[in-house]
Amino acid sequence: MAGFDKVVSSYEEAMAGLKDNMTVIAGGFGLCGIPENLIREIQRKGTKGLTLVSNNCGVDDFGLGILLPNRQIKKIIASYVGENAEFERQMMNGELEVELTPQGTLAEKMRAGGAGIPAFFTATGYGTPVAEGKEEREFDGRHYILEPAIKGDFAIVKAWKADRYGNLVFRKTARNFNPMAATAGKITVVEVEEIVEPGELDPDHIHTPGIYVNRLILGTFEKRIEQRTVRSDSE
Amino acid sequence: MALTREQLAQRVAQELQDGYYVNLGIGIPTLVANYIPEGIEVMLQSENGLLGMGQFPTEAEIDADLINAGKQTVTMAKGASIFDSAQSFAMIRGGHVDLTVLGAFEVDINGNIASYMIPGKLIKGMGGAMDLVAGADNIIVTMTHASKHGVSKLLSNCTLPLTGKGCIKRVLTDLAFIEIKNGKFYLLERAPGVSVAEIISLTEGELVVEGDVPEMQL
C-alpha cells in the first residue's frame, strides 16, 4: 500500500487486526450485496464474541449464518432474523443475544455513526418494545425516541466496482446498507468485483468516496439468491 | 363470503391514485400490484432501495443484485431509481410515500398495530414495518378479521407487542372495510354477502355502524 492505494492482495490481510469481542458492521440485505468472502475469512479466523450489526443474519450455510455453528457471534443487532434454524436455536437457548432494531433506524444508526452524530430522534418505535429505556421527547405534538448511533471496530462492505483509491460504485439493490456501513467502521474493508485505476471512474458516479475505505480487495462472488421468483416468458 | 386474498388486493387497488408512490408489504399487499387500475401510473417503493419496482423477471432476466424487500428477484420499471437504505427510510419517515399497505396480527380502536412478534413463538423482527407505520400518514392494513377459531383481531387493546402506536386509520379485512377514529371502529363497507351482524360478532373493539353499510364493489 502506498499513498491512497487501498488494495490488499489477500483476505487474511484484509481482515488483519480483527480480534475477539469486537463490533463488526456488515452491509447487505438478505443475501443481496453481502461481503460473502470477508465473512468467510472471519469464519476461517475463528474470531469469537463478536457483536454483529447487519440487517439480517444470512442463512444456515451462507452469509453471516456461517459464523453461528462455531458460536462466533455473541450479539446481533438486526431488523429481521430467523431465516436459519441454528440462529433460532441459539436465540431460544439464550446463547445468542438479539437486539431487534427497525430497519430505517438501523440504517440511520450506521449513517449517524459515520457522520459524527451521536444520537437522533425518530418517531419509529415510539410506544413499542423498541422504545423501552430510551429518552422520549415531543416535537410539534409528535412523540419521538432517542436512538444512539452505531460505530464498528470493523465495517465489511461489498461494492460492485472501485478504483484503487477506494472510491466505490454499487450495483442495483446490492447497494442497500453498504454505503452507511462503509462510513461507520474504524477500519472499513471493501470487497469488489472489479478494480480500476484512479481516474477511470466518473467522479459524479461515485457512491462512496474513498476517504471512508481503508482496505480494498478483489473477490469472486457466488451471489446466492434467496427467493428466486420468475414470471413465464409469455406473460 | 369472506374476501379471498386476491379480492383483498383488488379492493386495496381501488384506493390507488394516479401519480402515487406506494409501498406494499409482504403477502397480500404484494398482490395489489396485479390490480393497478388501467390509465393510472403508480410507482412502487421497495424499502431495500428501489423506487419503480417492475414485475418478476423472466429466467433470462434474473439478477442476484436486484431484489425486493421480500428478497424476491424483481425487475425495474421505466423511470426507476436505486438508493441506499438510509435514503429509502428518509422517504418513508419523511412522509414522501403516498400510500403504505401492510399486514398485521391485530389492530385496535386507538389505531395501534401489532404485526411483528408473537412472544415465545415468532420472533423474526420488524424489518421496515415500524418505520413504515411511524412515517406514513396514509396506511391501509390488510388482514383477516378473526382467527380460524373465530377470535377477533380487531380489538379494544392489542395484546401482542406493538409495531406502532396510534398510527392506523384504515383496515381492510376479509369481511369489512373499517375506519378508525375517535377511539372507535367505523364500518365503511362489508364484503359481498357478509352481514353486518357477522362483522359485529367478530369485532371485539367498539364498532360503530351508521345507516345501511354498502357492499364492496369488486
CSV table of C-alpha atoms in Angstrom, one decimal:
chain,number,residue,atom,x,y,z
A,1,MET,CA,0.0,0.0,0.0
A,2,ALA,CA,1.3,3.5,-0.9
A,3,GLY,CA,-0.4,6.8,-0.7
A,4,PHE,CA,-4.1,6.4,-1.4
A,5,ASP,CA,-3.8,2.9,-2.8
A,6,LYS,CA,-6.1,0.8,-0.6
A,7,VAL,CA,-5.7,-2.5,-2.4
A,8,VAL,CA,-4.6,-5.6,-0.4
A,9,SER,CA,-3.9,-8.9,-2.0
A,10,SER,CA,-5.2,-11.4,0.5
A,11,TYR,CA,-8.3,-11.9,2.6
A,12,GLU,CA,-6.0,-12.5,5.5
A,13,GLU,CA,-4.5,-9.1,5.1
A,14,ALA,CA,-8.0,-7.6,4.5
A,15,MET,CA,-9.2,-8.7,7.9
A,16,ALA,CA,-6.0,-8.4,9.9
A,17,GLY,CA,-6.5,-6.9,13.3
A,18,LEU,CA,-9.9,-8.4,13.9
A,19,LYS,CA,-10.0,-9.6,17.5
A,20,ASP,CA,-12.4,-11.3,19.8
A,21,ASN,CA,-15.2,-9.2,21.2
A,22,MET,CA,-15.1,-6.6,18.5
A,23,THR,CA,-18.1,-4.9,16.8
A,24,VAL,CA,-18.4,-5.6,13.1
A,25,ILE,CA,-20.9,-3.7,10.9
A,26,ALA,CA,-21.8,-5.6,7.7
A,27,GLY,CA,-23.6,-4.3,4.6
A,28,GLY,CA,-26.2,-6.4,2.7
A,29,PHE,CA,-29.9,-7.0,2.7
A,30,GLY,CA,-30.8,-10.7,2.9
A,31,LEU,CA,-28.1,-12.3,0.8
A,32,CYS,CA,-28.0,-9.4,-1.6
A,33,GLY,CA,-24.9,-7.3,-1.6
A,34,ILE,CA,-23.2,-9.1,1.3
A,35,PRO,CA,-19.4,-9.3,1.7
A,36,GLU,CA,-19.5,-13.0,1.4
A,37,ASN,CA,-15.8,-13.6,1.2
A,38,LEU,CA,-14.9,-11.3,4.1
A,39,ILE,CA,-17.5,-13.2,6.2
A,40,ARG,CA,-15.8,-16.5,5.2
A,41,GLU,CA,-12.5,-15.0,6.3
A,42,ILE,CA,-14.0,-14.2,9.7
A,43,GLN,CA,-15.2,-17.8,9.9
A,44,ARG,CA,-11.7,-19.1,9.0
A,45,LYS,CA,-10.0,-16.9,11.6
A,46,GLY,CA,-12.4,-18.2,14.2
A,47,THR,CA,-12.7,-14.8,15.9
A,48,LYS,CA,-15.2,-15.1,18.8
A,49,GLY,CA,-17.5,-13.0,20.9
A,50,LEU,CA,-18.4,-10.7,18.0
A,51,THR,CA,-21.2,-8.1,18.0
A,52,LEU,CA,-22.5,-8.0,14.5
A,53,VAL,CA,-24.6,-5.2,13.1
A,54,SER,CA,-26.4,-6.2,10.0
A,55,ASN,CA,-29.9,-6.0,8.6
A,56,ASN,CA,-30.1,-9.8,8.6
A,57,CYS,CA,-28.1,-12.8,9.6
A,58,GLY,CA,-27.8,-14.9,6.5
A,59,VAL,CA,-28.9,-18.5,6.1
A,60,ASP,CA,-27.5,-21.7,7.6
A,61,ASP,CA,-24.7,-22.1,5.1
A,62,PHE,CA,-24.2,-18.7,3.5
A,63,GLY,CA,-23.7,-15.2,4.7
A,64,LEU,CA,-23.4,-14.3,8.4
A,65,GLY,CA,-25.1,-17.6,9.2
A,66,ILE,CA,-21.8,-19.4,8.7
A,67,LEU,CA,-20.5,-17.7,11.9
A,68,LEU,CA,-23.1,-19.4,14.0
A,69,PRO,CA,-22.0,-23.1,14.2
A,70,ASN,CA,-18.7,-22.2,16.0
A,71,ARG,CA,-20.5,-19.6,18.2
A,72,GLN,CA,-18.5,-16.7,16.9
A,73,ILE,CA,-21.4,-14.2,17.3
A,74,LYS,CA,-22.2,-13.0,20.8
A,75,LYS,CA,-24.8,-10.5,19.8
A,76,ILE,CA,-26.5,-9.4,16.7
A,77,ILE,CA,-28.2,-6.1,16.0
A,78,ALA,CA,-30.6,-6.6,13.1
A,79,SER,CA,-34.1,-5.8,11.8
A,80,TYR,CA,-35.1,-9.2,10.6
A,81,VAL,CA,-33.6,-12.6,11.5
A,82,GLY,CA,-34.5,-16.2,11.8
A,83,GLU,CA,-34.1,-17.3,8.2
A,84,ASN,CA,-32.0,-20.1,9.6
A,85,ALA,CA,-32.5,-22.9,12.1
A,86,GLU,CA,-29.3,-22.6,14.0
A,87,PHE,CA,-29.9,-18.9,14.6
A,88,GLU,CA,-33.3,-19.7,16.1
A,89,ARG,CA,-31.9,-22.5,18.3
A,90,GLN,CA,-29.1,-20.2,19.7
A,91,MET,CA,-31.5,-17.4,20.3
A,92,MET,CA,-34.1,-19.5,22.1
A,93,ASN,CA,-31.4,-21.1,24.3
A,94,GLY,CA,-30.1,-17.6,25.2
A,95,GLU,CA,-26.7,-18.4,23.6
A,96,LEU,CA,-27.1,-15.5,21.2
A,97,GLU,CA,-28.2,-12.0,22.2
A,98,VAL,CA,-30.5,-10.4,19.6
A,99,GLU,CA,-31.3,-6.7,19.6
A,100,LEU,CA,-34.2,-6.2,17.1
A,101,THR,CA,-33.9,-2.8,15.5
A,102,PRO,CA,-36.3,-1.2,13.0
A,103,GLN,CA,-34.7,-1.2,9.5
A,104,GLY,CA,-34.8,2.5,9.0
A,105,THR,CA,-33.4,3.1,12.5
A,106,LEU,CA,-30.6,0.6,11.8
A,107,ALA,CA,-29.7,2.4,8.6
A,108,GLU,CA,-29.8,5.8,10.3
A,109,LYS,CA,-27.7,4.5,13.3
A,110,MET,CA,-24.9,3.5,10.9
A,111,ARG,CA,-25.3,6.7,8.9
A,112,ALA,CA,-25.1,8.8,12.2
A,113,GLY,CA,-22.2,6.7,13.5
A,114,GLY,CA,-20.2,7.5,10.4
A,115,ALA,CA,-21.3,11.2,10.3
A,116,GLY,CA,-20.3,12.2,13.8
A,117,ILE,CA,-23.9,12.4,15.1
A,118,PRO,CA,-24.0,10.6,18.5
A,119,ALA,CA,-27.8,10.0,18.5
A,120,PHE,CA,-31.0,11.1,16.8
A,121,PHE,CA,-34.7,11.4,17.5
A,122,THR,CA,-37.1,9.2,15.4
A,123,ALA,CA,-40.8,8.5,15.7
A,124,THR,CA,-40.1,4.9,14.7
A,125,GLY,CA,-40.7,2.6,17.6
A,126,TYR,CA,-42.4,5.1,19.9
A,127,GLY,CA,-44.8,3.2,22.2
A,128,THR,CA,-43.4,-0.2,21.2
A,129,PRO,CA,-40.8,-2.5,22.9
A,130,VAL,CA,-38.1,-0.7,20.9
A,131,ALA,CA,-38.7,2.4,23.0
A,132,GLU,CA,-38.1,0.7,26.3
A,133,GLY,CA,-35.4,2.5,28.3
A,134,LYS,CA,-35.0,5.3,25.7
A,135,GLU,CA,-35.5,9.0,26.2
A,136,GLU,CA,-38.7,10.3,24.7
A,137,ARG,CA,-39.4,13.8,23.5
A,138,GLU,CA,-42.2,15.7,21.8
A,139,PHE,CA,-41.7,17.9,18.8
A,140,ASP,CA,-44.7,19.7,17.3
A,141,GLY,CA,-47.1,17.4,19.0
A,142,ARG,CA,-45.5,14.2,17.9
A,143,HIS,CA,-43.6,11.7,20.0
A,144,TYR,CA,-40.0,10.6,19.3
A,145,ILE,CA,-37.5,8.4,20.9
A,146,LEU,CA,-33.7,9.0,21.1
A,147,GLU,CA,-31.7,6.4,19.3
A,148,PRO,CA,-27.9,6.2,19.7
A,149,ALA,CA,-25.6,5.9,16.7
A,150,ILE,CA,-23.5,2.8,16.0
A,151,LYS,CA,-19.9,2.6,15.2
A,152,GLY,CA,-17.9,-0.6,14.4
A,153,ASP,CA,-14.3,-1.6,15.0
A,154,PHE,CA,-14.6,-3.0,11.5
A,155,ALA,CA,-17.1,-2.5,8.7
A,156,ILE,CA,-17.3,-5.1,6.0
A,157,VAL,CA,-18.7,-4.0,2.7
A,158,LYS,CA,-19.5,-5.3,-0.8
A,159,ALA,CA,-19.4,-3.0,-3.7
A,160,TRP,CA,-19.5,-3.6,-7.4
A,161,LYS,CA,-16.6,-1.6,-8.7
A,162,ALA,CA,-13.9,0.5,-7.2
A,163,ASP,CA,-10.8,2.4,-8.2
A,164,ARG,CA,-7.5,1.7,-6.3
A,165,TYR,CA,-8.2,4.7,-4.1
A,166,GLY,CA,-11.3,3.1,-2.7
A,167,ASN,CA,-13.9,5.1,-4.5
A,168,LEU,CA,-16.9,2.8,-4.7
A,169,VAL,CA,-19.8,2.2,-7.1
A,170,PHE,CA,-22.6,-0.2,-6.1
A,171,ARG,CA,-24.9,-2.1,-8.4
A,172,LYS,CA,-28.7,-2.1,-8.2
A,173,THR,CA,-30.2,-3.1,-4.9
A,174,ALA,CA,-26.9,-4.7,-3.7
A,175,ARG,CA,-26.2,-1.1,-2.5
A,176,ASN,CA,-28.7,-1.3,0.5
A,177,PHE,CA,-26.8,-0.9,3.8
A,178,ASN,CA,-23.3,-0.9,2.3
A,179,PRO,CA,-22.7,2.9,1.9
A,180,MET,CA,-23.7,3.5,5.5
A,181,ALA,CA,-21.7,0.6,6.8
A,182,ALA,CA,-18.7,1.9,4.9
A,183,THR,CA,-18.8,5.2,6.8
A,184,ALA,CA,-19.2,3.6,10.3
A,185,GLY,CA,-16.1,1.4,10.7
A,186,LYS,CA,-12.9,2.3,12.4
A,187,ILE,CA,-11.4,0.0,9.7
A,188,THR,CA,-13.6,-0.3,6.6
A,189,VAL,CA,-12.8,-3.3,4.4
A,190,VAL,CA,-14.4,-3.5,1.0
A,191,GLU,CA,-14.6,-6.3,-1.5
A,192,VAL,CA,-15.5,-5.7,-5.1
A,193,GLU,CA,-15.9,-7.4,-8.4
A,194,GLU,CA,-13.6,-5.1,-10.4
A,195,ILE,CA,-10.8,-2.7,-9.5
A,196,VAL,CA,-9.9,0.1,-12.0
A,197,GLU,CA,-7.2,2.7,-11.9
A,198,PRO,CA,-7.9,6.1,-10.3
A,199,GLY,CA,-9.4,8.5,-12.8
A,200,GLU,CA,-11.3,5.8,-14.6
A,201,LEU,CA,-14.5,6.2,-12.6
A,202,ASP,CA,-16.5,9.3,-13.3
A,203,PRO,CA,-16.3,11.4,-10.1
A,204,ASP,CA,-20.0,12.2,-10.5
A,205,HIS,CA,-20.9,8.5,-10.4
A,206,ILE,CA,-19.1,7.5,-7.2
A,207,HIS,CA,-21.5,6.5,-4.5
A,208,THR,CA,-18.9,6.2,-1.6
A,209,PRO,CA,-15.8,8.4,-1.7
A,210,GLY,CA,-12.5,6.6,-0.9
A,211,ILE,CA,-12.0,8.6,2.3
A,212,TYR,CA,-14.2,6.0,4.1
A,213,VAL,CA,-12.3,3.0,2.8
A,214,ASN,CA,-9.2,1.5,4.5
A,215,ARG,CA,-8.7,-1.7,2.6
A,216,LEU,CA,-9.9,-3.0,-0.7
A,217,ILE,CA,-9.8,-6.5,-2.2
A,218,LEU,CA,-10.8,-8.0,-5.4
A,219,GLY,CA,-13.1,-11.0,-5.0
A,220,THR,CA,-15.2,-13.6,-6.8
A,221,PHE,CA,-18.8,-14.0,-5.7
A,222,GLU,CA,-21.4,-16.7,-5.6
A,223,LYS,CA,-24.2,-14.1,-5.2
A,224,ARG,CA,-26.8,-16.6,-3.9
A,225,ILE,CA,-30.5,-15.8,-4.5
A,226,GLU,CA,-32.8,-16.3,-1.5
A,227,GLN,CA,-36.2,-16.1,-3.3
A,228,ARG,CA,-35.9,-17.0,-6.9
A,229,THR,CA,-39.1,-15.6,-8.4
A,230,VAL,CA,-39.8,-15.6,-12.1
A,231,ARG,CA,-42.6,-15.0,-14.5
A,232,SER,CA,-43.1,-17.1,-17.6
A,233,ASP,CA,-41.8,-15.5,-20.8
A,234,SER,CA,-45.3,-15.4,-22.3
A,235,GLU,CA,-46.8,-13.0,-19.6
B,1,MET,CA,-68.5,-14.7,1.6
B,2,ALA,CA,-65.2,-13.6,3.1
B,3,LEU,CA,-62.9,-12.0,0.6
B,4,THR,CA,-60.1,-14.1,-0.9
B,5,ARG,CA,-56.5,-12.8,-0.8
B,6,GLU,CA,-56.9,-11.7,-4.4
B,7,GLN,CA,-60.1,-9.8,-3.7
B,8,LEU,CA,-58.5,-8.0,-0.8
B,9,ALA,CA,-55.8,-6.9,-3.1
B,10,GLN,CA,-58.4,-5.8,-5.7
B,11,ARG,CA,-60.2,-3.7,-3.1
B,12,VAL,CA,-57.0,-2.0,-1.9
B,13,ALA,CA,-56.1,-1.3,-5.5
B,14,GLN,CA,-59.2,0.9,-5.8
B,15,GLU,CA,-57.6,3.3,-3.4
B,16,LEU,CA,-54.6,3.9,-5.7
B,17,GLN,CA,-54.5,7.3,-7.4
B,18,ASP,CA,-52.6,8.5,-10.4
B,19,GLY,CA,-49.1,9.6,-9.5
B,20,TYR,CA,-49.0,7.7,-6.2
B,21,TYR,CA,-45.7,6.4,-4.7
B,22,VAL,CA,-46.7,3.2,-2.9
B,23,ASN,CA,-45.0,0.8,-0.5
B,24,LEU,CA,-46.5,-2.7,-0.5
B,25,GLY,CA,-45.7,-5.0,2.4
B,26,ILE,CA,-45.1,-8.7,2.1
B,27,GLY,CA,-48.0,-11.1,1.5
B,28,ILE,CA,-51.4,-9.8,0.4
B,29,PRO,CA,-50.2,-6.3,-0.1
B,30,THR,CA,-47.7,-7.5,-2.7
B,31,LEU,CA,-50.7,-8.8,-4.8
B,32,VAL,CA,-52.1,-5.2,-5.1
B,33,ALA,CA,-49.5,-4.7,-7.8
B,34,ASN,CA,-51.5,-7.1,-10.0
B,35,TYR,CA,-54.6,-4.9,-9.9
B,36,ILE,CA,-53.4,-1.3,-10.6
B,37,PRO,CA,-56.3,0.3,-12.4
B,38,GLU,CA,-55.8,1.0,-16.1
B,39,GLY,CA,-55.0,4.5,-17.1
B,40,ILE,CA,-53.2,5.5,-13.9
B,41,GLU,CA,-49.5,5.5,-13.1
B,42,VAL,CA,-48.2,4.2,-9.8
B,43,MET,CA,-44.6,3.8,-8.7
B,44,LEU,CA,-43.8,1.0,-6.2
B,45,GLN,CA,-41.3,1.6,-3.5
B,46,SER,CA,-39.3,-1.3,-2.1
B,47,GLU,CA,-37.6,-0.3,1.1
B,48,ASN,CA,-34.4,-2.2,0.4
B,49,GLY,CA,-33.6,0.6,-2.0
B,50,LEU,CA,-35.8,0.7,-5.2
B,51,LEU,CA,-38.4,3.1,-6.4
B,52,GLY,CA,-40.1,1.9,-9.5
B,53,MET,CA,-40.3,-1.9,-8.9
B,54,GLY,CA,-41.2,-3.8,-12.0
B,55,GLN,CA,-42.7,-7.3,-12.5
B,56,PHE,CA,-40.9,-10.5,-11.7
B,57,PRO,CA,-38.0,-11.3,-14.1
B,58,THR,CA,-38.0,-14.0,-16.7
B,59,GLU,CA,-35.4,-16.7,-16.3
B,60,ALA,CA,-33.1,-14.8,-18.6
B,61,GLU,CA,-33.6,-11.5,-16.7
B,62,ILE,CA,-32.8,-12.8,-13.2
B,63,ASP,CA,-30.2,-10.7,-11.5
B,64,ALA,CA,-29.0,-11.5,-8.0
B,65,ASP,CA,-28.3,-7.8,-7.4
B,66,LEU,CA,-31.9,-6.9,-7.9
B,67,ILE,CA,-34.4,-8.0,-5.3
B,68,ASN,CA,-37.4,-6.5,-3.4
B,69,ALA,CA,-37.9,-6.2,0.3
B,70,GLY,CA,-39.3,-9.7,0.4
B,71,LYS,CA,-35.9,-10.9,-1.1
B,72,GLN,CA,-37.6,-12.0,-4.3
B,73,THR,CA,-35.9,-11.3,-7.6
B,74,VAL,CA,-37.6,-8.4,-9.4
B,75,THR,CA,-37.1,-6.0,-12.3
B,76,MET,CA,-37.1,-2.3,-12.5
B,77,ALA,CA,-39.9,-0.3,-14.1
B,78,LYS,CA,-39.3,2.5,-16.6
B,79,GLY,CA,-38.1,5.6,-14.6
B,80,ALA,CA,-36.9,3.5,-11.6
B,81,SER,CA,-34.3,4.8,-9.2
B,82,ILE,CA,-31.9,3.0,-6.8
B,83,PHE,CA,-30.7,4.3,-3.5
B,84,ASP,CA,-29.3,3.2,-0.1
B,85,SER,CA,-31.2,2.1,2.9
B,86,ALA,CA,-30.8,5.4,4.7
B,87,GLN,CA,-32.2,7.3,1.7
B,88,SER,CA,-35.0,4.7,1.5
B,89,PHE,CA,-36.2,5.3,5.0
B,90,ALA,CA,-35.8,9.1,4.7
B,91,MET,CA,-38.5,8.8,2.0
B,92,ILE,CA,-40.6,6.7,4.3
B,93,ARG,CA,-40.1,8.5,7.6
B,94,GLY,CA,-40.2,11.9,5.9
B,95,GLY,CA,-43.7,11.2,4.7
B,96,HIS,CA,-43.0,11.2,1.0
B,97,VAL,CA,-44.7,7.8,0.3
B,98,ASP,CA,-48.3,8.4,-0.6
B,99,LEU,CA,-49.8,5.1,0.4
B,100,THR,CA,-48.5,2.2,2.5
B,101,VAL,CA,-50.2,-1.2,2.6
B,102,LEU,CA,-49.1,-3.8,5.1
B,103,GLY,CA,-50.4,-6.8,7.1
B,104,ALA,CA,-51.0,-7.2,10.8
B,105,PHE,CA,-51.8,-9.7,13.6
B,106,GLU,CA,-54.0,-7.2,15.5
B,107,VAL,CA,-55.2,-3.6,15.4
B,108,ASP,CA,-57.2,-1.8,18.0
B,109,ILE,CA,-59.6,1.1,18.4
B,110,ASN,CA,-56.8,3.6,19.2
B,111,GLY,CA,-55.0,2.9,15.9
B,112,ASN,CA,-52.4,0.7,17.5
B,113,ILE,CA,-50.9,-2.1,15.4
B,114,ALA,CA,-49.2,-5.4,16.3
B,115,SER,CA,-47.6,-7.2,13.4
B,116,TYR,CA,-44.1,-8.3,14.1
B,117,MET,CA,-43.8,-10.6,17.1
B,118,ILE,CA,-45.6,-13.4,18.9
B,119,PRO,CA,-43.6,-13.8,22.2
B,120,GLY,CA,-42.2,-17.3,22.5
B,121,LYS,CA,-43.4,-18.3,19.1
B,122,LEU,CA,-42.5,-15.9,16.3
B,123,ILE,CA,-39.5,-13.6,16.8
B,124,LYS,CA,-38.2,-12.7,13.4
B,125,GLY,CA,-38.2,-9.0,13.7
B,126,MET,CA,-40.0,-5.9,12.4
B,127,GLY,CA,-38.0,-5.3,9.3
B,128,GLY,CA,-39.2,-1.9,8.0
B,129,ALA,CA,-42.7,-2.1,9.4
B,130,MET,CA,-42.1,0.2,12.4
B,131,ASP,CA,-40.6,2.9,10.2
B,132,LEU,CA,-43.5,2.5,7.7
B,133,VAL,CA,-46.3,2.8,10.2
B,134,ALA,CA,-44.5,5.7,12.0
B,135,GLY,CA,-43.7,7.6,8.9
B,136,ALA,CA,-46.8,7.2,6.6
B,137,ASP,CA,-50.0,9.2,7.0
B,138,ASN,CA,-52.0,7.1,4.6
B,139,ILE,CA,-51.8,3.4,5.6
B,140,ILE,CA,-54.1,0.6,4.8
B,141,VAL,CA,-53.8,-2.5,6.9
B,142,THR,CA,-54.9,-5.8,5.3
B,143,MET,CA,-55.6,-8.8,7.5
B,144,THR,CA,-58.1,-11.4,8.3
B,145,HIS,CA,-60.9,-10.2,10.6
B,146,ALA,CA,-60.6,-13.1,13.0
B,147,SER,CA,-58.6,-16.2,13.6
B,148,LYS,CA,-59.6,-19.6,12.2
B,149,HIS,CA,-61.1,-20.2,15.7
B,150,GLY,CA,-63.3,-17.0,15.5
B,151,VAL,CA,-61.1,-14.9,17.8
B,152,SER,CA,-61.3,-11.3,16.7
B,153,LYS,CA,-58.2,-9.4,15.6
B,154,LEU,CA,-59.9,-6.0,15.8
B,155,LEU,CA,-59.6,-5.3,19.5
B,156,SER,CA,-60.1,-2.7,22.2
B,157,ASN,CA,-56.5,-3.2,23.1
B,158,CYS,CA,-53.8,-5.0,21.1
B,159,THR,CA,-52.5,-8.0,23.2
B,160,LEU,CA,-49.2,-8.5,21.2
B,161,PRO,CA,-46.1,-6.2,21.3
B,162,LEU,CA,-46.9,-3.1,19.2
B,163,THR,CA,-45.4,-2.2,15.9
B,164,GLY,CA,-46.7,1.3,16.1
B,165,LYS,CA,-48.9,3.4,18.4
B,166,GLY,CA,-51.9,5.4,17.2
B,167,CYS,CA,-50.9,5.3,13.6
B,168,ILE,CA,-53.6,3.2,11.8
B,169,LYS,CA,-56.7,4.8,10.4
B,170,ARG,CA,-57.9,2.2,7.8
B,171,VAL,CA,-58.2,-1.5,7.9
B,172,LEU,CA,-59.4,-3.8,5.2
B,173,THR,CA,-60.2,-7.3,6.4
B,174,ASP,CA,-61.7,-10.3,4.6
B,175,LEU,CA,-65.1,-9.2,6.0
B,176,ALA,CA,-65.1,-5.4,6.1
B,177,PHE,CA,-63.5,-2.1,5.3
B,178,ILE,CA,-63.1,-0.2,8.6
B,179,GLU,CA,-62.1,3.3,9.6
B,180,ILE,CA,-60.5,4.1,13.0
B,181,LYS,CA,-61.3,7.4,14.6
B,182,ASN,CA,-62.1,8.9,18.0
B,183,GLY,CA,-61.2,5.6,19.7
B,184,LYS,CA,-63.7,3.5,17.7
B,185,PHE,CA,-64.0,1.3,14.6
B,186,TYR,CA,-66.4,2.6,12.0
B,187,LEU,CA,-67.8,0.1,9.5
B,188,LEU,CA,-67.5,1.6,6.0
B,189,GLU,CA,-68.1,-1.4,3.7
B,190,ARG,CA,-68.8,-5.1,4.1
B,191,ALA,CA,-67.6,-7.9,1.9
B,192,PRO,CA,-70.2,-9.1,-0.6
B,193,GLY,CA,-72.7,-11.4,1.1
B,194,VAL,CA,-71.3,-10.8,4.6
B,195,SER,CA,-73.9,-9.5,7.1
B,196,VAL,CA,-73.4,-6.6,9.5
B,197,ALA,CA,-74.3,-8.9,12.3
B,198,GLU,CA,-71.5,-11.3,11.4
B,199,ILE,CA,-69.0,-8.4,11.4
B,200,ILE,CA,-70.2,-7.1,14.7
B,201,SER,CA,-69.9,-10.6,16.2
B,202,LEU,CA,-66.3,-10.9,15.1
B,203,THR,CA,-65.2,-7.4,16.2
B,204,GLU,CA,-64.2,-7.2,19.8
B,205,GLY,CA,-63.4,-3.5,19.9
B,206,GLU,CA,-66.3,-1.0,19.8
B,207,LEU,CA,-67.7,-0.9,16.2
B,208,VAL,CA,-70.0,1.9,15.0
B,209,VAL,CA,-72.4,1.0,12.3
B,210,GLU,CA,-74.2,4.0,10.7
B,211,GLY,CA,-77.1,3.5,8.3
B,212,ASP,CA,-77.0,1.0,5.5
B,213,VAL,CA,-73.5,-0.3,5.1
B,214,PRO,CA,-72.7,-0.8,1.4
B,215,GLU,CA,-71.2,-4.0,0.0
B,216,MET,CA,-67.8,-3.6,-1.5
B,217,GLN,CA,-67.7,-3.3,-5.3
B,218,LEU,CA,-65.1,-5.6,-6.8
